[in-house]
Amino acid sequence: MDSLIQLFQGFETALTWWNLLYCLAGVSIGMMVGVLPGLGPTTGTAILLPVTFSMEPVSAIIMLSGIYYGSMYGGTITSVLINTPGEAASVITTLDGYPLAKQGRAGTALGVAGIGSFIGGTISIIGLAFIGPPLAQFALKFGPPEFFALMVLGLITVIGLMGKSIIRGLISALLGLCLALIGMDPVSGAVRFTFNEPNLMNGIDFVIIAMGLFGLSEILIGLENISKAETPPKVKGLLPKREEWRPTLSSIGRGTGLGFLIGLVPGTNSVIPAILSYSLEKKLAKDPSRFGKGAIEGVAGPETANNSYSGAALIPLFTLGIPSSPTIAVILGAFIMHGLTPGPMLFQSNPDIVWAIIASMFIGNLILLIFNLPLAGVWAKITMVPAKLLYPIIFLISILGAYSVNNRLFDVWVLLAFGVLGYFMKKTDIPIAPIVLTFVLGKLLESSLLQSMILFRGDFSGFFSRPISAVMLTIAILILLVSVIAGIKKKKELLATDVEM
């Protein structure tokens, strides 16, 4: 009851005209940051951090938080319409969102993503307000072994994204893991696979890889058929068909729960719940072959999961003072810059600020829903731009986005290299999803594995001596066994069918 009273008091502060203006500015900038490839929530939040120095603490945090969760919405738009993920978590959305757009259902994809994002984001904020503190205590039990087990579980789910050929999929996945090793060893500091190139000391930025493999490769593929290109179909409706509502709402429910739980774990990022949600939806589907061709659940689940994650990821920050992602770390810096100390005492020492920020998130999610549903047709008009005009625009945005990541020309050359690589992967039917997903998980996997082995003095059995890591590794092994058995069974059925014919 006390939380409810304090939340209402928070709404009194959040609904003042200046805080509403800052909330609107934050989510609007966040949408634009999400739409523009290469920026992402971390960059957008960091760039505007100095701007907030002269602002009131509550207004500053409201605006920066708006940029954070607003960018989660915005990244969907370019993923669906032009197959270019605006930020990392939207990579998964391209798998089914873009095929839906090519079928003339871009409005439906954006509508489902907007509804799922609103539901996931709102429920996660309710969790932040009412059940965050007790649940966040559980995250204190996570050490390197638990993170390693979580990453293994995430990598096992990549099996569901391997495409038609497991061999081709494994080639892609292993390439992603190799790319993750470029740069400094996270424990010893040893330099690997840099070929004496100083710009590779810190590895390759994920956003550049994603833009190259997905965005530029699509331009190269499209240029082959530019003379035969047809005018994209007009968007008809923003809502799913009647028979699609039930699976869509089920996906939204599962995505909300999954994103919320992963958001409680410090050290994770929004890519992980999107990966797990997509893999879960594919495994639960009656016809998994629909995924990658325009399955509505492939948009609803991951989009809900990453927005649910964004709200839940603030729980460790507010209650424990632990940033759970790079963007949250920037927001932590904003707290400190304004004389606030996130942690257990924050709710007692600055309750007016905390509850005003939480209340503003409810308002911001409502604003974003309005931006996404009634205005989805405006965003969808991007698909009506002729290819000869659209491709140069995408190319220019990608180049500027790549350069803006670290302000260096080297990243532009890396972007072009991965664009060519993505083109040849598409031409040879090698799936792109595993390479970018294992790249993200590989960095986290290596760091947590090395730290765990130091903790266990080289004894791998130590992972099974800790309950949480033991349970997650057991689940991962069971998923792997089920996938292998299902594959063998399917092959036997195909052989039996061939014999009968």
Coordinates of C-alpha atoms in Angstrom, one line a residue, residues 5-23 56-62 350-361 363:
I5 CA 0.7 5.9 -2.3
Q6 CA 4.3 6.8 -3.2
L7 CA 3.6 6.0 -6.8
F8 CA 0.6 8.4 -6.9
Q9 CA 2.9 11.1 -5.4
G10 CA 5.4 10.3 -8.1
F11 CA 2.7 11.0 -10.7
E12 CA 2.1 14.4 -9.2
T13 CA 5.7 15.3 -9.9
A14 CA 5.9 13.5 -13.3
L15 CA 2.8 15.2 -14.6
T16 CA 4.1 18.8 -14.1
W17 CA 4.4 20.4 -17.5
W18 CA 8.2 20.6 -17.6
N19 CA 8.7 17.0 -16.6
L20 CA 6.1 16.0 -19.2
L21 CA 8.1 18.0 -21.8
Y22 CA 11.4 16.3 -20.8
C23 CA 9.7 12.9 -20.9
E56 CA 17.0 19.3 -12.1
P57 CA 18.0 15.7 -11.1
V58 CA 14.5 14.3 -11.6
S59 CA 14.0 16.0 -15.0
A60 CA 17.5 14.8 -16.1
I61 CA 16.9 11.2 -15.2
I62 CA 13.4 11.3 -16.7
N350 CA 15.3 10.4 -2.3
P351 CA 11.8 8.8 -2.6
D352 CA 10.3 11.8 -4.4
I353 CA 12.9 11.5 -7.2
V354 CA 12.7 7.7 -7.5
W355 CA 8.9 7.5 -7.7
A356 CA 8.7 10.4 -10.1
I357 CA 11.1 8.6 -12.4
I358 CA 9.0 5.4 -12.2
A359 CA 5.8 7.3 -12.8
S360 CA 7.3 9.0 -15.8
M361 CA 8.0 5.6 -17.4
I363 CA 3.7 8.0 -19.1

